[in-house]
Amino acid sequence: MAALCEEFTLCGLIASAGAGAGQGVLGLEPGPDPDRVLLTDRGRTATLYKVSDQKPLGCWSVKQDQTITCPAVCNFETGEYIAVHDDKVLRIWKDEDVNLDKVFKATLTAEVYRIHSLPHTEPLVLFKEGAVRTLDALLAAPQQEIENVISDEVIRWSEAFMETQQPVLIFTTEKNGNYFVYVQKVNPNILHKYKLEQEESSHPLSFTAYTKNKILTLLCLYSNGCVYKILMPPQQSVPEEEQILSKSLLLKIVVSDAVLKGASLAILDKDHVAVLGCLDSPPNIAKECLSIWNTKFQTLQTSKELPQGTSGQLWCYGEKFFLTHGKVLTVIVYKCETSSLAAAVGKLKDTQTSGIRTVSSYVNWNMLPEEDLVSPRAQQSVTAKTESKRTLRSRRNNVAKVQRDTLTVEQLLSDIKDSSQNDIEEELRQFLSNAQMSDFQTTIGYIITGLVNRCKTEPTFYPRNCLVQLIQTQGLSYSLCPDLMAVALEKTDVHLLQLCLQQFPDVPEAVTCACLKAFLSINDDSLQGTNVNLDSVISYIDIALNDQVEKQTETVQNGFSSELMEEDSCDIQLTPKPHVVDTEELCPIGPQKAALLNAILHSAYSETFLLPHLKDLSAQQVILFLRYLQYLYIKCSENVSMDFPGMCSPTINQIMDWMCLLLDAHFTVVVMLPEAKGLLFSLHKFVRAQVRFYSELNKIEGSLQELQRIKPQKDFGLYSIEMLELV
């Protein structure tokens, strides 16, 4: 059983000079930890991204007259990064390096095809002529002669594995339509060459491999839609003559004379593979699709159409797919569970996966979107036919009733164009409660796009309840409905904006700043009674105390006050005594606005793209936001854990990051404003006290470490008094 889960955009892609829009990127490799990846474009740049935050952590470029020709990789042994530019120039750098022109450089004698990095071993360097070297051996003598292993052959694919704690490199080559497989062992240095059995009227599009129980298995995806499995012969200590590898059919994913183009194949587990490709079957329009197949039961588990096109490149790291979709690099989370017959045919009783559509492996990909919309009724009809004769009549009656009551997505989209808001709300509730959608995210995207389009053309139409209900399904992202937040900003719907900021992982920095500006512009009084989620503020804001203090700090005219009327008051203007309430303990904004700003603090961003938009804030908005951040910082510092309790509350790191961003964007303005002088002085005083405190802790750090090293020599019983002498 497998399913595609949430989707978000990691970064935008900029086509480099000389590279077509459909060529994709040069490579995507795993970073130093599972949450980081290293992206290399087809130009001059390698960028390290943090996947969970969609945030670049580092970017390195070569000179303008140079081109990176080999994807950058991470050396897991040293934490360094390795890349090759202009085919022969090797570069090695660290996180703190900025200019690649000043890092380690080695010029080699042969052109490099790929560098493969594996944990617990040295990276392997594969040259275009088929020779393999470890990085250590290559750096010891960069000008060493590199032998020519392949003659007139072109390397099409390569991968490295660990086998019995030794690295093994496998790569495929092509020459005049013939394909060859090479298996290279490094220690000892042994190379085996094999020839792939030819397939009539089709050719390999993608390769992938895995090793299990010392057996190397190669999977090949051909243009006719067949996935073949090839078991590599046991590796002998002495290379044998060239052998022809026989293949067995593992999976067939297309039918008739359709041709698969620009496809990629990835292994997910022992029973599931992923296929990304474009099916060209005239006269139908070619459609690109990402799908997960069960190889054990020959079924399609789930699929997703990619209307904006893809380069055909697919990477899979940590239960996440990485692929190019249009002009962005998209991340799609997936899950695979233990394969069973019930799950494969869609009969597993699981509320979370009951909507997964399963189809026979002989499926026309061009019909997938239509099948998504009718699959629940089709499955019910098939189930009815398999029942015994005794219960067939009652089952047919039930199916007919379901068909009459079930609302299809086409009917709902048609009604959205001209029906009233109340009718649409009722139909949407019925649709979400009854529908079983395989491509749930895409269907929800169609519905909310239809609602937003009508909002834009008809100003009086704003089905707020429908929009909130769709967002709360957690099946949306900003890229699926980019106009939704613009409409919410126009309507000043702060509750909807708060939900979008909390639910969408890919909100652009420009939209985040527009929301921030809107939140800061709204008066606290106008937010009273607004439906805003206050879960993020209840841990540190006493709402009742805030309301009480607001009443106490009002000026009392002519002695008129419910408390002062009991006293003998004079007709003078009175104000409460300053010692009654400590205003420094109060939040400078109301709890509703604080909850909205907390949604901003939790949003993902890139400093490079956020700073220009932060400069659009007015001086008064900057001061107000800084006062709130100062209040949060002081409250955080009062806790031993330096964090607020709860999932939605801001963290100390988020508070400090946003405070620094605001000061960077408005440093000159803040310094020149007279009303900001007290704020800056208070911040400086508090931070200086914190620095002094941590300096004192650092002084006793050595003593504390020494205490940890001391181990008791013997058991002193239940009670003892010990003297520890610190030297």
XYZ file of C-alpha atoms in Angstrom, residues 38 44-48 57-62 68 81 93-100:
22
model
C 22.597 19.792 -2.483
C 27.679 27.868 -12.293
C 25.889 27.347 -8.979
C 25.537 24.709 -6.257
C 23.049 25.422 -3.442
C 22.464 23.665 -0.114
C 21.658 27.459 3.732
C 24.541 28.155 1.380
C 25.199 29.001 -2.258
C 28.492 28.693 -4.122
C 29.310 29.704 -7.695
C 32.247 29.459 -10.054
C 29.964 23.089 -13.338
C 31.605 19.441 -0.625
C 35.111 23.442 0.027
C 33.381 23.736 3.414
C 30.240 25.453 4.697
C 32.080 28.579 5.787
C 33.752 29.104 2.389
C 32.244 31.818 0.212
C 34.357 32.130 -2.920
C 34.994 28.888 -4.836
